[in-house]
Amino acid sequence: KSNHQPYRTAYHFQPLKNWINDPNGPMRYGGFYHLFYQYNPKGAVWGNIVWAHSVSKDLVNWTPLDHAIHPSQPSDIKGCWSGSATILPGGKPAILYTGIDPNNHQVQNIAIPKNMSDPLLREWKKSPKNPLMEPTIANKINSSSFRDPTTSWLGKDGFWRVLIGSKIDTKGMAILYKSKNFVDWVEAKHPLHSAEGTGMWECPDFYPVLDKNLLRTGVDTSRNGDDDVRHVLKVSLDDTKHDHYLIGSYDVVKDVFVPENGFEDNGFVLRYDYGKYYASKTFFDDGKNRRILLGWVNESSSVADDVKKGWSGIHTIPREIWLHESGKQLVQWPVKEIENLRMNPVNWPTKVIKGGERISITGVDSVQADVEISFEISDLGKVESLRKWIDPQLLCSQKGAGVKGGVGPFGLLVFASQGLKEYTAVFFRIFKYQDKNLVLMCSDQSRSSLNKDNDMTSYGTFVDVDPLHEKLSLRTLIDHSVVESFGGEGRACVTARVYPTLAIHDKAMLYAFNNGTSAVKITSLSAWSMKKAKDQLKLTSEY
Ligand code: FRU
């Protein structure tokens, strides 16, 4: 193991060096998953943006290819920014992306494969008709707020639709364009959706999810007009740097989206991930009939440290995403394929963990692991009560892992050093609020590193789990500087980046802990060391 790069990930998506941000144009084509992403070929900070390209057979092991789209025509000469792929009838992929023109205006362009018989889609050609969409004075759109086209969807009227992220003053919006031929686009009279005070909407995503769907099945983005689907609108809010979503109904004839969940007093409440997570995008995997979510995780280290290590940014483990049976929220779970990296399983029998107790999880590589733990609570007698509503993230920072509670905090200590000078804690803590039991899930980074140049903000959310009648489960993917956690079987996700100075390599320890007064039962614990992801094509020697 190299001592120079203790924070490089082993099984998260990450190029060899330099800056990366948004996932772009994910799709399945020619038997491969294709992932493009915002990339700076020249350094570890944002700039000189091109579309880098990788392919994979399993969404886990990726092979880098040459950059697919880079500045080459006036409509993108100052940068090739985010966009999406659409599979057109006959199986032809088309990419719509934002280009930065010589006047620094944001415009939308199209690129299509040069050679459809190349399953790797290595070469892309741009239309001489670019740009296809430009901000107009009539629509009052500022040329610096007009970007990130979605995957397009087809209505029964034969028109394609696409959304472009935008704002007017502080009113964020998803502008709708329509086209018959995918080249000539006309702006619709009204944006598909907008909200006062939310600021710029980056990287919108709009897709159907099956209602009452116990099989987690995903559907094609062009599925609409049926009453067994609902629609999700996700936007990345530039002001908060979070990915928020709304669930609602979409009328494809009137092109109206009415949100039913996720909105409160005009503010977005639901998030994909309550930690560090941004500019995500889904695609429909027609091979396995599931919808896959990919997202970018920025560093929490200083720019100077990023430059020193030579890279910045990773992507999360691709997640399956579907509508929870309650219809009130989405659920996410790491793709099954990631389990192929698991090795050397450690399994515990049922164990009671007393208040104040900490039990070491031995036998796994604690900097490169996948841990699943489930708790059962039989006694809520000592539960703390919450008198007034408080932002869960704030609650997590006030009541960190070190603050003793009634029922909880209990969970995992990861990247823990000898003597606990450093640790990151992922835990639950239960409160009584207005006669209901409220489950708080936290990722506490406040003690994650002795290097105080890092952002060590704690994250958290309430999880919609009934702690008396359901098990309380936590899965955490640990990968050198990543702590990616799933609570309540995917009802709450919290991703964090940490940079321990002592708890690195074989010095890091992993524990289950309980710092509450009440004992809780660990009903199961399974942990695995994780193999390193590999460049697949080298392995398969197919090419
Ligand atoms: C989101 C974003 C997009 C833009 C791209 C530029 O992170 O700002 O709005 O297209 O990154 O790299």
XYZ file of C-alpha atoms and ligand atoms in Angstrom:
555
model
C 0.000 0.000 0.000
C 1.305 3.386 -0.943
C 1.776 5.792 1.918
C 1.593 8.722 -0.424
C -2.035 8.335 -1.376
C -3.952 7.139 1.674
C -7.142 8.830 0.446
C -7.442 7.415 -3.075
C -10.438 5.148 -3.341
C -10.247 1.485 -4.267
C -13.737 0.779 -5.559
C -15.396 4.145 -6.118
C -15.276 5.711 -9.552
C -12.197 7.873 -9.836
C -9.815 8.677 -12.704
C -6.038 8.354 -12.273
C -5.579 12.034 -11.591
C -7.048 15.546 -11.874
C -10.380 17.186 -11.212
C -13.747 15.562 -11.887
C -17.284 16.744 -11.304
C -20.712 15.805 -12.673
C -21.530 12.418 -14.199
C -22.743 13.045 -17.761
C -24.724 11.103 -20.342
C -24.852 7.719 -18.585
C -26.387 5.004 -20.762
C -26.224 1.378 -21.722
C -25.114 0.736 -25.298
C -23.515 -2.165 -27.118
C -23.441 -4.282 -23.982
C -21.501 -1.628 -22.060
C -22.405 0.944 -19.513
C -21.070 4.286 -20.670
C -20.189 7.002 -18.223
C -18.982 10.434 -19.249
C -17.983 13.034 -16.726
C -16.823 16.616 -16.333
C -13.042 16.511 -16.278
C -10.095 18.909 -16.226
C -7.241 17.266 -18.185
C -4.834 19.858 -16.799
C -5.160 19.788 -13.042
C -6.853 19.083 -9.735
C -9.052 22.186 -9.737
C -12.102 22.968 -11.904
C -11.400 24.280 -15.441
C -10.728 23.343 -19.117
C -13.782 21.123 -18.984
C -14.125 18.153 -21.375
C -16.275 15.031 -21.373
C -14.051 12.189 -20.243
C -15.378 8.711 -20.991
C -15.265 5.311 -19.293
C -17.026 2.032 -20.001
C -17.933 -0.910 -17.833
C -19.762 -4.216 -18.015
C -20.910 -4.080 -14.404
C -20.960 -0.442 -13.182
C -18.084 -1.303 -10.833
C -14.976 -2.031 -12.902
C -14.361 0.806 -15.355
C -12.048 1.203 -18.333
C -11.012 4.731 -19.291
C -11.219 5.706 -22.966
C -10.159 8.861 -24.811
C -12.149 11.996 -24.079
C -15.402 11.834 -26.000
C -16.299 15.514 -26.347
C -13.919 18.436 -26.136
C -14.035 22.065 -27.242
C -13.803 22.190 -31.055
C -16.478 24.446 -32.504
C -17.606 28.006 -31.667
C -20.612 26.715 -29.734
C -18.422 24.878 -27.201
C -14.994 26.436 -27.580
C -14.824 27.591 -23.967
C -15.993 24.354 -22.384
C -18.132 21.259 -22.763
C -20.377 21.271 -19.740
C -22.952 18.846 -18.415
C -25.598 17.041 -20.412
C -27.397 13.785 -20.996
C -27.813 10.958 -23.448
C -31.060 9.841 -25.052
C -31.480 6.599 -26.952
C -33.470 7.455 -30.079
C -35.711 4.977 -31.917
C -33.567 2.374 -33.642
C -31.196 2.434 -30.694
C -29.192 5.498 -31.758
C -27.690 7.466 -28.884
C -27.688 11.254 -29.004
C -26.035 13.540 -26.493
C -27.285 17.008 -25.651
C -24.775 19.051 -23.678
C -24.048 22.617 -22.719
C -21.334 24.420 -24.623
C -19.689 27.676 -23.649
C -19.365 29.927 -26.674
C -16.719 32.632 -27.331
C -18.888 35.197 -25.499
C -19.158 32.920 -22.474
C -22.797 32.231 -23.274
C -24.292 28.894 -22.347
C -25.895 27.135 -25.321
C -27.087 23.584 -26.004
C -25.384 21.330 -28.532
C -25.840 17.858 -29.944
C -23.256 15.132 -30.556
C -23.855 11.690 -32.033
C -21.590 8.648 -32.428
C -19.367 8.575 -35.504
C -19.653 4.840 -35.711
C -22.669 3.094 -34.271
C -21.089 -0.309 -34.746
C -18.389 0.530 -32.209
C -19.857 -0.654 -28.894
C -17.357 1.581 -27.109
C -18.677 4.699 -28.876
C -15.180 6.113 -28.893
C -15.737 8.900 -31.402
C -18.424 11.544 -31.421
C -19.361 14.075 -34.073
C -21.038 17.388 -33.481
C -23.773 18.816 -35.653
C -22.910 21.803 -37.860
C -26.329 23.065 -36.723
C -24.997 23.666 -33.208
C -26.012 25.423 -31.083
C -29.542 24.039 -31.101
C -30.797 26.139 -28.200
C -29.727 29.576 -27.074
C -30.967 31.798 -24.283
C -33.256 34.404 -25.765
C -34.033 37.905 -24.644
C -37.719 37.092 -25.046
C -37.510 34.470 -22.366
C -35.459 36.767 -20.111
C -32.899 34.085 -19.553
C -29.448 35.219 -18.623
C -26.796 33.597 -20.795
C -24.963 32.430 -17.698
C -28.008 30.532 -16.373
C -29.018 28.176 -19.141
C -27.501 24.728 -18.903
C -27.477 20.982 -18.270
C -30.043 19.366 -20.623
C -31.805 16.247 -19.295
C -32.356 12.946 -21.031
C -35.234 13.616 -23.444
C -38.575 11.866 -23.386
C -41.069 11.243 -26.119
C -44.769 12.105 -25.801
C -47.499 10.205 -27.587
C -47.847 13.273 -29.828
C -44.473 12.441 -31.381
C -42.652 15.376 -29.799
C -39.451 14.997 -27.851
C -39.141 17.037 -24.680
C -36.064 18.155 -22.801
C -35.446 20.310 -19.730
C -32.761 22.961 -19.339
C -31.810 24.229 -15.882
C -32.191 27.963 -15.376
C -33.377 30.849 -13.220
C -34.829 34.328 -13.569
C -33.602 36.501 -10.703
C -33.861 34.052 -7.794
C -36.657 31.963 -9.277
C -35.195 28.589 -10.209
C -36.751 26.781 -13.155
C -36.636 23.863 -15.553
C -37.239 25.269 -19.031
C -39.022 22.918 -21.424
C -38.146 22.581 -25.108
C -39.869 20.395 -27.677
C -38.793 18.899 -31.001
C -40.057 16.508 -33.655
C -36.667 15.651 -35.115
C -34.330 16.140 -32.118
C -32.512 18.951 -33.933
C -34.989 21.831 -34.192
C -36.085 22.698 -30.678
C -38.780 25.177 -29.696
C -39.184 26.577 -26.229
C -42.539 25.816 -24.587
C -44.610 28.726 -23.254
C -44.062 27.716 -19.637
C -41.233 26.049 -17.821
C -42.142 22.542 -16.659
C -41.652 23.737 -13.116
C -40.212 26.666 -11.161
C -39.929 27.874 -7.590
C -39.337 31.352 -6.157
C -36.250 31.871 -4.071
C -34.529 28.624 -4.969
C -31.856 30.119 -7.244
C -30.191 28.392 -10.174
C -31.362 24.839 -10.935
C -28.368 22.871 -12.173
C -28.470 19.378 -13.645
C -32.234 18.768 -13.667
C -33.397 15.173 -14.029
C -36.965 14.126 -14.814
C -38.141 10.526 -14.947
C -41.006 8.160 -14.252
C -41.067 5.701 -11.341
C -43.504 2.829 -10.967
C -46.099 3.264 -8.245
C -46.637 0.421 -5.725
C -43.577 -1.284 -7.074
C -42.259 -3.976 -4.786
C -39.805 -5.325 -7.348
C -37.797 -2.088 -7.663
C -38.357 -2.228 -11.416
C -37.359 0.875 -13.349
C -38.997 2.162 -16.511
C -37.862 3.953 -19.647
C -37.677 7.740 -19.420
C -40.309 8.038 -22.167
C -42.887 6.125 -20.173
C -45.690 8.644 -19.550
C -49.434 9.020 -19.706
C -49.996 5.747 -17.792
C -51.555 5.792 -14.366
C -49.138 3.304 -12.838
C -46.277 5.800 -12.889
C -45.428 8.946 -10.998
C -42.701 11.378 -11.935
C -39.643 12.632 -10.129
C -38.083 16.033 -10.729
C -34.602 16.385 -9.282
C -32.673 19.627 -9.289
C -29.219 20.465 -8.018
C -29.556 23.751 -6.160
C -26.524 25.901 -6.808
C -27.302 27.956 -3.681
C -27.292 25.002 -1.262
C -25.145 22.549 -3.253
C -27.640 19.764 -2.589
C -29.684 17.488 -4.845
C -33.372 17.898 -4.033
C -36.327 16.088 -5.532
C -40.083 16.277 -5.869
C -42.490 13.420 -6.543
C -45.619 14.234 -8.471
C -47.814 13.625 -11.439
C -46.974 14.632 -14.968
C -49.595 15.415 -17.560
C -47.834 14.903 -20.895
C -50.673 16.478 -22.903
C -50.610 19.762 -21.007
C -46.942 19.382 -20.091
C -47.688 20.148 -16.470
C -45.938 18.603 -13.482
C -47.752 18.788 -10.139
C -45.586 17.848 -7.168
C -47.263 15.978 -4.334
C -44.291 15.275 -2.093
C -41.100 17.029 -1.301
C -42.214 20.614 -1.087
C -42.922 22.593 2.063
C -43.556 26.349 2.096
C -42.001 26.488 -1.338
C -38.801 24.896 -0.015
C -37.476 21.541 -1.098
C -37.373 19.012 1.742
C -36.422 15.684 0.184
C -32.846 14.983 -0.757
C -31.115 12.062 -2.438
C -28.309 12.226 0.070
C -27.942 14.257 3.236
C -24.165 14.403 3.080
C -21.828 15.555 0.352
C -23.468 14.715 -2.957
C -24.281 16.782 -6.054
C -25.106 17.011 -9.757
C -26.451 13.479 -9.936
C -28.218 11.882 -12.856
C -30.234 8.727 -13.485
C -30.584 6.470 -16.512
C -32.763 3.507 -17.340
C -30.798 0.256 -17.557
C -32.798 -1.716 -20.105
C -30.604 -4.774 -19.526
C -31.732 -5.219 -15.937
C -34.891 -3.077 -15.976
C -33.770 -0.779 -13.235
C -33.091 2.915 -12.869
C -29.549 3.750 -11.843
C -28.462 6.905 -10.051
C -24.932 8.314 -10.326
C -23.643 11.268 -8.347
C -20.565 13.372 -7.759
C -18.881 13.689 -4.362
C -16.518 16.611 -4.000
C -13.548 16.637 -1.637
C -13.798 18.009 1.898
C -10.107 18.828 1.914
C -8.517 22.175 1.118
C -7.720 23.138 -2.480
C -4.040 23.156 -1.528
C -4.331 19.548 -0.322
C -6.186 18.569 -3.519
C -3.408 20.050 -5.631
C -0.839 18.219 -3.508
C -2.537 14.853 -3.955
C -3.154 15.637 -7.625
C -6.850 14.858 -7.813
C -10.255 15.964 -6.677
C -13.701 14.380 -6.830
C -15.154 10.889 -7.031
C -18.511 9.371 -7.913
C -20.661 7.346 -5.528
C -21.297 3.669 -6.015
C -24.068 3.565 -8.657
C -27.375 3.170 -6.841
C -30.613 1.564 -7.856
C -33.430 4.031 -7.243
C -37.161 3.397 -6.907
C -40.295 4.722 -5.214
C -40.854 3.572 -1.638
C -44.106 1.701 -1.083
C -45.369 4.641 0.995
C -45.189 6.729 -2.175
C -43.657 9.498 -0.077
C -40.001 9.130 -0.889
C -37.453 7.363 -3.051
C -35.259 4.505 -1.909
C -31.673 3.925 -3.028
C -29.417 0.918 -2.753
C -25.919 0.218 -4.136
C -26.106 -1.886 -7.295
C -25.931 -5.618 -6.634
C -22.745 -5.891 -8.726
C -20.729 -4.147 -6.025
C -21.194 -7.285 -3.910
C -18.864 -9.119 -6.321
C -16.025 -7.195 -4.686
C -16.836 -8.612 -1.261
C -14.411 -11.095 0.246
C -13.562 -12.626 3.646
C -16.964 -12.245 5.272
C -17.255 -11.661 8.999
C -20.588 -12.523 10.585
C -21.667 -11.959 14.155
C -24.307 -13.851 16.029
C -26.937 -11.761 17.794
C -25.234 -9.591 20.376
C -26.437 -7.147 22.971
C -24.410 -3.963 23.047
C -24.690 -2.261 26.392
C -24.746 1.463 27.003
C -21.189 2.797 26.843
C -19.860 -0.320 25.127
C -17.657 -0.466 22.041
C -16.959 -3.739 20.220
C -14.173 -4.081 17.686
C -15.099 -5.567 14.293
C -12.023 -7.568 13.462
C -11.151 -9.601 10.413
C -12.000 -6.991 7.786
C -9.864 -4.444 6.015
C -11.236 -1.444 7.843
C -10.245 1.113 5.209
C -11.827 -0.840 2.358
C -14.994 -2.522 3.558
C -18.717 -3.020 3.237
C -20.551 -3.321 6.563
C -24.185 -4.167 7.201
C -25.514 -3.969 10.734
C -29.043 -4.253 12.106
C -30.353 -3.202 15.472
C -33.423 -4.073 17.461
C -34.752 -1.859 20.191
C -37.101 -3.348 22.722
C -37.142 -0.624 25.330
C -37.791 3.003 24.524
C -38.189 3.968 28.183
C -35.060 6.097 28.199
C -35.720 7.869 24.930
C -34.828 11.595 24.893
C -37.613 13.949 24.026
C -37.404 16.685 21.490
C -39.494 19.648 22.540
C -39.368 21.624 19.340
C -38.551 20.755 15.763
C -34.922 21.171 14.834
C -32.993 20.740 11.627
C -31.608 17.176 11.816
C -28.183 18.218 10.526
C -27.941 20.737 13.365
C -29.119 18.100 15.839
C -26.344 15.790 14.607
C -23.723 18.458 15.209
C -25.080 19.312 18.662
C -25.452 15.680 19.675
C -22.440 14.032 18.130
C -21.297 10.486 18.834
C -19.550 11.657 21.997
C -22.702 13.068 23.568
C -24.336 10.400 25.675
C -28.018 9.828 24.990
C -30.967 7.701 26.088
C -31.579 5.369 23.168
C -28.522 5.965 21.038
C -26.204 7.128 19.711
C -25.443 3.604 18.474
C -23.873 2.555 15.200
C -20.408 2.301 13.665
C -17.119 4.006 14.349
C -15.059 3.978 11.158
C -11.546 5.199 10.449
C -10.937 5.105 14.202
C -7.414 5.531 15.506
C -5.896 3.846 18.525
C -7.231 5.771 21.536
C -9.928 7.423 19.392
C -7.991 10.586 18.645
C -9.654 10.278 15.259
C -12.903 8.620 14.230
C -15.939 9.114 12.045
C -19.222 7.954 13.559
C -22.309 6.823 11.671
C -25.162 6.282 14.076
C -28.808 6.389 15.039
C -30.332 8.205 17.962
C -33.998 8.030 18.841
C -36.152 10.868 20.079
C -39.719 11.243 21.179
C -41.393 14.097 19.334
C -45.115 14.811 19.638
C -45.898 11.248 20.771
C -43.976 9.750 17.879
C -40.600 8.087 17.798
C -38.245 9.944 15.550
C -35.131 8.199 14.267
C -32.171 10.455 13.637
C -29.330 9.207 11.444
C -26.015 11.041 11.627
C -22.618 10.951 10.020
C -20.374 12.759 12.491
C -17.116 13.954 10.925
C -16.192 16.366 13.729
C -13.378 14.096 14.970
C -12.487 12.562 11.619
C -9.042 14.126 11.263
C -6.355 15.921 13.198
C -5.826 18.005 10.059
C -8.146 20.931 10.713
C -7.935 22.231 7.145
C -10.662 19.779 6.238
C -14.366 20.548 6.260
C -15.590 18.328 9.100
C -19.271 19.292 9.150
C -21.631 16.649 10.517
C -24.534 15.533 8.371
C -27.834 13.913 9.172
C -31.497 13.360 8.559
C -34.553 11.772 10.118
C -35.290 8.312 8.734
C -38.860 7.184 8.236
C -38.557 3.930 10.188
C -40.720 2.776 13.083
C -38.044 1.715 15.578
C -40.393 -0.478 17.601
C -41.787 -2.550 14.772
C -39.029 -2.561 12.191
C -35.382 -3.407 12.386
C -33.086 -0.456 12.201
C -30.435 -1.185 9.604
C -27.300 0.583 8.517
C -25.008 -0.216 5.616
C -21.753 1.671 5.258
C -19.349 1.506 2.339
C -15.901 2.462 3.569
C -13.291 3.349 0.975
C -10.145 5.160 2.223
C -11.691 8.652 2.314
C -15.322 7.790 1.626
C -18.017 6.887 4.155
C -21.167 6.190 2.138
C -24.050 5.188 4.390
C -27.545 3.826 3.830
C -30.012 3.875 6.718
C -33.394 2.161 6.955
C -32.667 -0.071 3.951
C -31.975 2.861 1.681
C -34.570 5.326 2.963
C -31.797 7.719 4.002
C -28.363 8.126 2.418
C -25.487 10.130 3.844
C -22.124 10.369 2.098
C -19.071 11.895 3.751
C -15.412 12.466 2.872
C -12.793 12.173 5.596
C -9.004 12.406 5.710
C -7.659 10.812 8.868
C -3.984 11.293 9.618
C -3.576 8.411 12.104
C -6.411 6.054 11.146
C -5.003 5.135 7.743
C -3.860 1.865 6.138
C -3.661 -0.901 8.750
C -3.841 1.586 11.623
C -7.555 2.214 11.149
C -10.030 0.362 13.331
C -13.683 -0.389 12.966
C -16.169 -0.680 15.859
C -19.800 -1.086 16.696
C -20.634 1.307 19.527
C -23.427 2.355 21.804
C -23.153 5.595 23.700
C -26.719 5.633 24.984
C -28.027 4.593 28.405
C -30.169 1.754 27.057
C -28.750 -1.457 25.713
C -29.656 -2.327 22.126
C -29.521 -5.646 20.350
C -27.403 -6.152 17.253
C -29.522 -8.688 15.395
C -26.999 -9.124 12.610
C -23.668 -7.884 11.483
C -21.985 -8.839 8.224
C -18.818 -7.179 7.072
C -16.556 -7.772 4.111
C -13.216 -6.566 2.922
C -13.577 -5.170 -0.570
C -11.455 -5.982 -3.578
C -10.091 -3.154 -5.655
C -12.054 -2.313 -8.800
C -10.146 -3.105 -11.997
C -9.787 -1.905 -15.544
C -12.126 -4.453 -17.035
C -11.102 -4.552 -20.657
C -7.576 -5.409 -19.693
C -9.014 -8.370 -17.822
C -11.407 -9.593 -20.454
C -8.955 -9.073 -23.346
C -11.963 -8.562 -25.539
C -10.357 -5.636 -27.285
C -22.705 21.403 -11.749
C -22.170 22.266 -12.869
C -23.135 22.321 -14.039
C -22.235 22.654 -15.187
C -20.972 21.900 -14.840
C -19.702 22.594 -15.260
O -21.701 20.949 -10.906
O -21.892 23.564 -12.396
O -24.198 23.227 -13.871
O -22.748 22.255 -16.419
O -20.978 21.726 -13.439
O -18.578 21.781 -15.017
